[in-house]
Amino acid sequence: MNTDVVREVMKLYPRIFLACHTRHVRDTKAGRVLSARQAGILDHLDEVEPTGLLTLAQHLGVTASTMSLTVDRLVRGGYVQRAADPNDGRRVGIRLTKAGVRIKREKSVLDPERVQAMVQRLSAAERKQAIDGLAILARAADEEMRSRSGAGARGRINTRGEWE
């Protein structure tokens, strides 16, 4: 593996993310603001298939108690609900509520206005190259996530190709 390529991706991606990521997510219907971390947790949840609290904590690299506190805030806000696992009452599954689904659908990790401003700085040919390059990296990312889920990693890839 060419370490120069890895170094370049590691150097370039954060610059794009920092320029374009959302800072907070506003729930205009409820008049609340969710942190980027809270909104990111919603991205990992589904309204039908529950995700285990421990699985979610491990995937996001936090302790179960930290995840539990954050999930408590999301429950109080009406964005998620907890339910005991019917097969093992010691385990807790977390699902999105209708409000959680709405926020997940309305928000994005990237701010569309910031992305538009960035992309407008490119020529038509550069835009095509950028999209082609991102598509290639996204495909490789999907393949990497699938290989991890097949190797016993916690979580799974859903039908939309997203990590859960």
PDB file of N, CA and C in Angstrom, residues 34-108:
ATOM      1  N   LEU A  34     -30.184  20.084  18.330  1.00  0.00           N
ATOM      2  CA  LEU A  34     -29.463  18.861  18.673  1.00  0.00           C
ATOM      3  C   LEU A  34     -27.996  19.067  18.358  1.00  0.00           C
ATOM      4  N   SER A  35     -27.153  18.495  19.185  1.00  0.00           N
ATOM      5  CA  SER A  35     -25.720  18.566  18.890  1.00  0.00           C
ATOM      6  C   SER A  35     -25.427  17.683  17.683  1.00  0.00           C
ATOM      7  N   ALA A  36     -24.284  17.919  17.080  1.00  0.00           N
ATOM      8  CA  ALA A  36     -23.873  17.080  15.954  1.00  0.00           C
ATOM      9  C   ALA A  36     -23.745  15.630  16.409  1.00  0.00           C
ATOM     10  N   ARG A  37     -23.300  15.401  17.637  1.00  0.00           N
ATOM     11  CA  ARG A  37     -23.164  14.043  18.178  1.00  0.00           C
ATOM     12  C   ARG A  37     -24.537  13.372  18.309  1.00  0.00           C
ATOM     13  N   GLN A  38     -25.514  14.101  18.837  1.00  0.00           N
ATOM     14  CA  GLN A  38     -26.859  13.535  18.965  1.00  0.00           C
ATOM     15  C   GLN A  38     -27.437  13.210  17.590  1.00  0.00           C
ATOM     16  N   ALA A  39     -27.285  14.136  16.653  1.00  0.00           N
ATOM     17  CA  ALA A  39     -27.795  13.904  15.302  1.00  0.00           C
ATOM     18  C   ALA A  39     -27.069  12.738  14.648  1.00  0.00           C
ATOM     19  N   GLY A  40     -25.778  12.603  14.915  1.00  0.00           N
ATOM     20  CA  GLY A  40     -25.009  11.481  14.374  1.00  0.00           C
ATOM     21  C   GLY A  40     -25.500  10.147  14.902  1.00  0.00           C
ATOM     22  N   ILE A  41     -25.919  10.119  16.144  1.00  0.00           N
ATOM     23  CA  ILE A  41     -26.471   8.887  16.712  1.00  0.00           C
ATOM     24  C   ILE A  41     -27.752   8.512  15.977  1.00  0.00           C
ATOM     25  N   LEU A  42     -28.580   9.496  15.669  1.00  0.00           N
ATOM     26  CA  LEU A  42     -29.824   9.217  14.927  1.00  0.00           C
ATOM     27  C   LEU A  42     -29.517   8.565  13.584  1.00  0.00           C
ATOM     28  N   ASP A  43     -28.400   8.959  12.965  1.00  0.00           N
ATOM     29  CA  ASP A  43     -28.007   8.377  11.677  1.00  0.00           C
ATOM     30  C   ASP A  43     -27.769   6.880  11.767  1.00  0.00           C
ATOM     31  N   HIS A  44     -27.428   6.393  12.937  1.00  0.00           N
ATOM     32  CA  HIS A  44     -27.106   4.980  13.127  1.00  0.00           C
ATOM     33  C   HIS A  44     -28.312   4.142  13.551  1.00  0.00           C
ATOM     34  N   LEU A  45     -29.458   4.763  13.632  1.00  0.00           N
ATOM     35  CA  LEU A  45     -30.652   4.067  14.119  1.00  0.00           C
ATOM     36  C   LEU A  45     -31.705   3.946  13.036  1.00  0.00           C
ATOM     37  N   ASP A  46     -32.630   3.029  13.256  1.00  0.00           N
ATOM     38  CA  ASP A  46     -33.718   2.744  12.330  1.00  0.00           C
ATOM     39  C   ASP A  46     -35.020   2.811  13.110  1.00  0.00           C
ATOM     40  N   GLU A  47     -36.127   3.049  12.423  1.00  0.00           N
ATOM     41  CA  GLU A  47     -37.408   3.103  13.138  1.00  0.00           C
ATOM     42  C   GLU A  47     -38.025   1.730  13.344  1.00  0.00           C
ATOM     43  N   VAL A  48     -37.570   0.733  12.603  1.00  0.00           N
ATOM     44  CA  VAL A  48     -38.142  -0.611  12.714  1.00  0.00           C
ATOM     45  C   VAL A  48     -37.198  -1.554  13.447  1.00  0.00           C
ATOM     46  N   GLU A  49     -35.983  -1.656  12.948  1.00  0.00           N
ATOM     47  CA  GLU A  49     -35.000  -2.599  13.492  1.00  0.00           C
ATOM     48  C   GLU A  49     -34.245  -1.948  14.645  1.00  0.00           C
ATOM     49  N   PRO A  50     -34.373  -2.468  15.879  1.00  0.00           N
ATOM     50  CA  PRO A  50     -33.662  -1.850  16.999  1.00  0.00           C
ATOM     51  C   PRO A  50     -32.155  -2.113  16.920  1.00  0.00           C
ATOM     52  N   THR A  51     -31.397  -1.166  17.427  1.00  0.00           N
ATOM     53  CA  THR A  51     -29.950  -1.294  17.540  1.00  0.00           C
ATOM     54  C   THR A  51     -29.619  -1.369  19.020  1.00  0.00           C
ATOM     55  N   GLY A  52     -28.771  -2.300  19.394  1.00  0.00           N
ATOM     56  CA  GLY A  52     -28.395  -2.451  20.796  1.00  0.00           C
ATOM     57  C   GLY A  52     -27.575  -1.273  21.286  1.00  0.00           C
ATOM     58  N   LEU A  53     -27.830  -0.877  22.521  1.00  0.00           N
ATOM     59  CA  LEU A  53     -27.106   0.230  23.129  1.00  0.00           C
ATOM     60  C   LEU A  53     -25.606  -0.052  23.152  1.00  0.00           C
ATOM     61  N   LEU A  54     -25.216  -1.235  23.550  1.00  0.00           N
ATOM     62  CA  LEU A  54     -23.798  -1.588  23.613  1.00  0.00           C
ATOM     63  C   LEU A  54     -23.176  -1.606  22.214  1.00  0.00           C
ATOM     64  N   THR A  55     -23.900  -2.140  21.242  1.00  0.00           N
ATOM     65  CA  THR A  55     -23.415  -2.159  19.861  1.00  0.00           C
ATOM     66  C   THR A  55     -23.172  -0.737  19.371  1.00  0.00           C
ATOM     67  N   LEU A  56     -24.119   0.142  19.630  1.00  0.00           N
ATOM     68  CA  LEU A  56     -24.000   1.540  19.208  1.00  0.00           C
ATOM     69  C   LEU A  56     -22.821   2.211  19.907  1.00  0.00           C
ATOM     70  N   ALA A  57     -22.679   1.988  21.204  1.00  0.00           N
ATOM     71  CA  ALA A  57     -21.575   2.587  21.963  1.00  0.00           C
ATOM     72  C   ALA A  57     -20.232   2.111  21.416  1.00  0.00           C
ATOM     73  N   GLN A  58     -20.108   0.821  21.185  1.00  0.00           N
ATOM     74  CA  GLN A  58     -18.855   0.288  20.665  1.00  0.00           C
ATOM     75  C   GLN A  58     -18.547   0.847  19.282  1.00  0.00           C
ATOM     76  N   HIS A  59     -19.560   0.913  18.437  1.00  0.00           N
ATOM     77  CA  HIS A  59     -19.347   1.429  17.079  1.00  0.00           C
ATOM     78  C   HIS A  59     -18.882   2.886  17.103  1.00  0.00           C
ATOM     79  N   LEU A  60     -19.443   3.673  18.015  1.00  0.00           N
ATOM     80  CA  LEU A  60     -19.101   5.093  18.073  1.00  0.00           C
ATOM     81  C   LEU A  60     -17.915   5.380  18.999  1.00  0.00           C
ATOM     82  N   GLY A  61     -17.378   4.326  19.619  1.00  0.00           N
ATOM     83  CA  GLY A  61     -16.173   4.483  20.420  1.00  0.00           C
ATOM     84  C   GLY A  61     -16.368   5.182  21.745  1.00  0.00           C
ATOM     85  N   VAL A  62     -17.529   4.981  22.369  1.00  0.00           N
ATOM     86  CA  VAL A  62     -17.779   5.560  23.691  1.00  0.00           C
ATOM     87  C   VAL A  62     -18.188   4.444  24.648  1.00  0.00           C
ATOM     88  N   THR A  63     -18.204   4.765  25.917  1.00  0.00           N
ATOM     89  CA  THR A  63     -18.620   3.766  26.901  1.00  0.00           C
ATOM     90  C   THR A  63     -20.136   3.610  26.858  1.00  0.00           C
ATOM     91  N   ALA A  64     -20.601   2.494  27.376  1.00  0.00           N
ATOM     92  CA  ALA A  64     -22.049   2.259  27.429  1.00  0.00           C
ATOM     93  C   ALA A  64     -22.736   3.318  28.288  1.00  0.00           C
ATOM     94  N   SER A  65     -22.089   3.746  29.381  1.00  0.00           N
ATOM     95  CA  SER A  65     -22.725   4.754  30.243  1.00  0.00           C
ATOM     96  C   SER A  65     -22.817   6.108  29.541  1.00  0.00           C
ATOM     97  N   THR A  66     -21.798   6.469  28.770  1.00  0.00           N
ATOM     98  CA  THR A  66     -21.849   7.719  28.001  1.00  0.00           C
ATOM     99  C   THR A  66     -22.970   7.645  26.971  1.00  0.00           C
ATOM    100  N   MET A  67     -23.056   6.510  26.275  1.00  0.00           N
ATOM    101  CA  MET A  67     -24.118   6.347  25.281  1.00  0.00           C
ATOM    102  C   MET A  67     -25.481   6.390  25.954  1.00  0.00           C
ATOM    103  N   SER A  68     -25.596   5.764  27.101  1.00  0.00           N
ATOM    104  CA  SER A  68     -26.872   5.744  27.812  1.00  0.00           C
ATOM    105  C   SER A  68     -27.328   7.160  28.163  1.00  0.00           C
ATOM    106  N   LEU A  69     -26.404   8.008  28.621  1.00  0.00           N
ATOM    107  CA  LEU A  69     -26.753   9.399  28.944  1.00  0.00           C
ATOM    108  C   LEU A  69     -27.237  10.151  27.705  1.00  0.00           C
ATOM    109  N   THR A  70     -26.545   9.956  26.597  1.00  0.00           N
ATOM    110  CA  THR A  70     -26.939  10.639  25.358  1.00  0.00           C
ATOM    111  C   THR A  70     -28.282  10.125  24.867  1.00  0.00           C
ATOM    112  N   VAL A  71     -28.480   8.815  24.942  1.00  0.00           N
ATOM    113  CA  VAL A  71     -29.762   8.235  24.525  1.00  0.00           C
ATOM    114  C   VAL A  71     -30.883   8.747  25.439  1.00  0.00           C
ATOM    115  N   ASP A  72     -30.603   8.898  26.728  1.00  0.00           N
ATOM    116  CA  ASP A  72     -31.613   9.454  27.646  1.00  0.00           C
ATOM    117  C   ASP A  72     -32.079  10.826  27.172  1.00  0.00           C
ATOM    118  N   ARG A  73     -31.140  11.662  26.742  1.00  0.00           N
ATOM    119  CA  ARG A  73     -31.499  13.001  26.245  1.00  0.00           C
ATOM    120  C   ARG A  73     -32.352  12.896  24.979  1.00  0.00           C
ATOM    121  N   LEU A  74     -31.990  11.952  24.108  1.00  0.00           N
ATOM    122  CA  LEU A  74     -32.764  11.770  22.876  1.00  0.00           C
ATOM    123  C   LEU A  74     -34.156  11.216  23.171  1.00  0.00           C
ATOM    124  N   VAL A  75     -34.265  10.366  24.187  1.00  0.00           N
ATOM    125  CA  VAL A  75     -35.582   9.855  24.607  1.00  0.00           C
ATOM    126  C   VAL A  75     -36.424  11.009  25.132  1.00  0.00           C
ATOM    127  N   ARG A  76     -35.836  11.837  26.020  1.00  0.00           N
ATOM    128  CA  ARG A  76     -36.578  12.987  26.566  1.00  0.00           C
ATOM    129  C   ARG A  76     -37.004  13.948  25.463  1.00  0.00           C
ATOM    130  N   GLY A  77     -36.190  14.083  24.421  1.00  0.00           N
ATOM    131  CA  GLY A  77     -36.538  14.955  23.304  1.00  0.00           C
ATOM    132  C   GLY A  77     -37.561  14.353  22.366  1.00  0.00           C
ATOM    133  N   GLY A  78     -37.842  13.054  22.548  1.00  0.00           N
ATOM    134  CA  GLY A  78     -38.837  12.395  21.706  1.00  0.00           C
ATOM    135  C   GLY A  78     -38.286  11.861  20.393  1.00  0.00           C
ATOM    136  N   TYR A  79     -36.958  11.732  20.279  1.00  0.00           N
ATOM    137  CA  TYR A  79     -36.345  11.305  19.023  1.00  0.00           C
ATOM    138  C   TYR A  79     -36.103   9.805  18.935  1.00  0.00           C
ATOM    139  N   VAL A  80     -35.950   9.146  20.080  1.00  0.00           N
ATOM    140  CA  VAL A  80     -35.744   7.696  20.104  1.00  0.00           C
ATOM    141  C   VAL A  80     -36.561   7.085  21.234  1.00  0.00           C
ATOM    142  N   GLN A  81     -36.742   5.784  21.130  1.00  0.00           N
ATOM    143  CA  GLN A  81     -37.389   5.040  22.214  1.00  0.00           C
ATOM    144  C   GLN A  81     -36.551   3.812  22.526  1.00  0.00           C
ATOM    145  N   ARG A  82     -36.581   3.433  23.789  1.00  0.00           N
ATOM    146  CA  ARG A  82     -35.871   2.241  24.242  1.00  0.00           C
ATOM    147  C   ARG A  82     -36.882   1.121  24.389  1.00  0.00           C
ATOM    148  N   ALA A  83     -36.421  -0.095  24.154  1.00  0.00           N
ATOM    149  CA  ALA A  83     -37.272  -1.268  24.372  1.00  0.00           C
ATOM    150  C   ALA A  83     -36.378  -2.432  24.771  1.00  0.00           C
ATOM    151  N   ALA A  84     -36.854  -3.219  25.710  1.00  0.00           N
ATOM    152  CA  ALA A  84     -36.112  -4.411  26.114  1.00  0.00           C
ATOM    153  C   ALA A  84     -36.111  -5.405  24.964  1.00  0.00           C
ATOM    154  N   ASP A  85     -35.004  -6.084  24.791  1.00  0.00           N
ATOM    155  CA  ASP A  85     -34.886  -7.132  23.777  1.00  0.00           C
ATOM    156  C   ASP A  85     -35.801  -8.281  24.185  1.00  0.00           C
ATOM    157  N   PRO A  86     -36.727  -8.691  23.305  1.00  0.00           N
ATOM    158  CA  PRO A  86     -37.660  -9.758  23.678  1.00  0.00           C
ATOM    159  C   PRO A  86     -36.967 -11.101  23.938  1.00  0.00           C
ATOM    160  N   ASN A  87     -35.773 -11.281  23.387  1.00  0.00           N
ATOM    161  CA  ASN A  87     -35.035 -12.527  23.592  1.00  0.00           C
ATOM    162  C   ASN A  87     -34.108 -12.484  24.799  1.00  0.00           C
ATOM    163  N   ASP A  88     -33.768 -11.278  25.251  1.00  0.00           N
ATOM    164  CA  ASP A  88     -32.867 -11.123  26.386  1.00  0.00           C
ATOM    165  C   ASP A  88     -33.197  -9.809  27.072  1.00  0.00           C
ATOM    166  N   GLY A  89     -33.947  -9.862  28.146  1.00  0.00           N
ATOM    167  CA  GLY A  89     -34.420  -8.673  28.849  1.00  0.00           C
ATOM    168  C   GLY A  89     -33.317  -7.788  29.394  1.00  0.00           C
ATOM    169  N   ARG A  90     -32.096  -8.299  29.463  1.00  0.00           N
ATOM    170  CA  ARG A  90     -30.980  -7.480  29.937  1.00  0.00           C
ATOM    171  C   ARG A  90     -30.507  -6.512  28.868  1.00  0.00           C
ATOM    172  N   ARG A  91     -30.818  -6.802  27.622  1.00  0.00           N
ATOM    173  CA  ARG A  91     -30.357  -5.966  26.510  1.00  0.00           C
ATOM    174  C   ARG A  91     -31.420  -4.939  26.148  1.00  0.00           C
ATOM    175  N   VAL A  92     -30.963  -3.765  25.746  1.00  0.00           N
ATOM    176  CA  VAL A  92     -31.861  -2.670  25.373  1.00  0.00           C
ATOM    177  C   VAL A  92     -31.676  -2.364  23.895  1.00  0.00           C
ATOM    178  N   GLY A  93     -32.789  -2.296  23.179  1.00  0.00           N
ATOM    179  CA  GLY A  93     -32.773  -1.895  21.780  1.00  0.00           C
ATOM    180  C   GLY A  93     -33.261  -0.463  21.661  1.00  0.00           C
ATOM    181  N   ILE A  94     -32.691   0.258  20.739  1.00  0.00           N
ATOM    182  CA  ILE A  94     -33.059   1.664  20.531  1.00  0.00           C
ATOM    183  C   ILE A  94     -33.566   1.816  19.117  1.00  0.00           C
ATOM    184  N   ARG A  95     -34.701   2.501  18.998  1.00  0.00           N
ATOM    185  CA  ARG A  95     -35.305   2.766  17.688  1.00  0.00           C
ATOM    186  C   ARG A  95     -35.654   4.233  17.569  1.00  0.00           C
ATOM    187  N   LEU A  96     -35.703   4.698  16.342  1.00  0.00           N
ATOM    188  CA  LEU A  96     -36.140   6.068  16.072  1.00  0.00           C
ATOM    189  C   LEU A  96     -37.649   6.194  16.255  1.00  0.00           C
ATOM    190  N   THR A  97     -38.079   7.339  16.750  1.00  0.00           N
ATOM    191  CA  THR A  97     -39.495   7.686  16.746  1.00  0.00           C
ATOM    192  C   THR A  97     -39.766   8.427  15.429  1.00  0.00           C
ATOM    193  N   LYS A  98     -41.009   8.828  15.216  1.00  0.00           N
ATOM    194  CA  LYS A  98     -41.328   9.603  14.008  1.00  0.00           C
ATOM    195  C   LYS A  98     -40.524  10.906  13.974  1.00  0.00           C
ATOM    196  N   ALA A  99     -40.358  11.543  15.140  1.00  0.00           N
ATOM    197  CA  ALA A  99     -39.569  12.780  15.195  1.00  0.00           C
ATOM    198  C   ALA A  99     -38.110  12.492  14.846  1.00  0.00           C
ATOM    199  N   GLY A 100     -37.569  11.381  15.314  1.00  0.00           N
ATOM    200  CA  GLY A 100     -36.199  10.998  14.986  1.00  0.00           C
ATOM    201  C   GLY A 100     -36.022  10.736  13.507  1.00  0.00           C
ATOM    202  N   VAL A 101     -37.003  10.068  12.913  1.00  0.00           N
ATOM    203  CA  VAL A 101     -36.963   9.798  11.472  1.00  0.00           C
ATOM    204  C   VAL A 101     -36.981  11.118  10.706  1.00  0.00           C
ATOM    205  N   ARG A 102     -37.813  12.054  11.146  1.00  0.00           N
ATOM    206  CA  ARG A 102     -37.924  13.355  10.482  1.00  0.00           C
ATOM    207  C   ARG A 102     -36.593  14.101  10.540  1.00  0.00           C
ATOM    208  N   ILE A 103     -35.973  14.131  11.710  1.00  0.00           N
ATOM    209  CA  ILE A 103     -34.684  14.815  11.844  1.00  0.00           C
ATOM    210  C   ILE A 103     -33.635  14.140  10.983  1.00  0.00           C
ATOM    211  N   LYS A 104     -33.596  12.824  11.024  1.00  0.00           N
ATOM    212  CA  LYS A 104     -32.612  12.074  10.229  1.00  0.00           C
ATOM    213  C   LYS A 104     -32.788  12.374   8.746  1.00  0.00           C
ATOM    214  N   ARG A 105     -34.016  12.457   8.295  1.00  0.00           N
ATOM    215  CA  ARG A 105     -34.297  12.712   6.883  1.00  0.00           C
ATOM    216  C   ARG A 105     -33.935  14.148   6.494  1.00  0.00           C
ATOM    217  N   GLU A 106     -34.181  15.088   7.410  1.00  0.00           N
ATOM    218  CA  GLU A 106     -33.987  16.503   7.094  1.00  0.00           C
ATOM    219  C   GLU A 106     -32.540  16.961   7.214  1.00  0.00           C
ATOM    220  N   LYS A 107     -31.758  16.273   8.009  1.00  0.00           N
ATOM    221  CA  LYS A 107     -30.404  16.758   8.249  1.00  0.00           C
ATOM    222  C   LYS A 107     -29.375  15.941   7.479  1.00  0.00           C
ATOM    223  N   SER A 108     -28.195  16.498   7.430  1.00  0.00           N
ATOM    224  CA  SER A 108     -27.078  15.824   6.787  1.00  0.00           C
ATOM    225  C   SER A 108     -25.814  16.173   7.569  1.00  0.00           C
TER     226      SER A 108
END
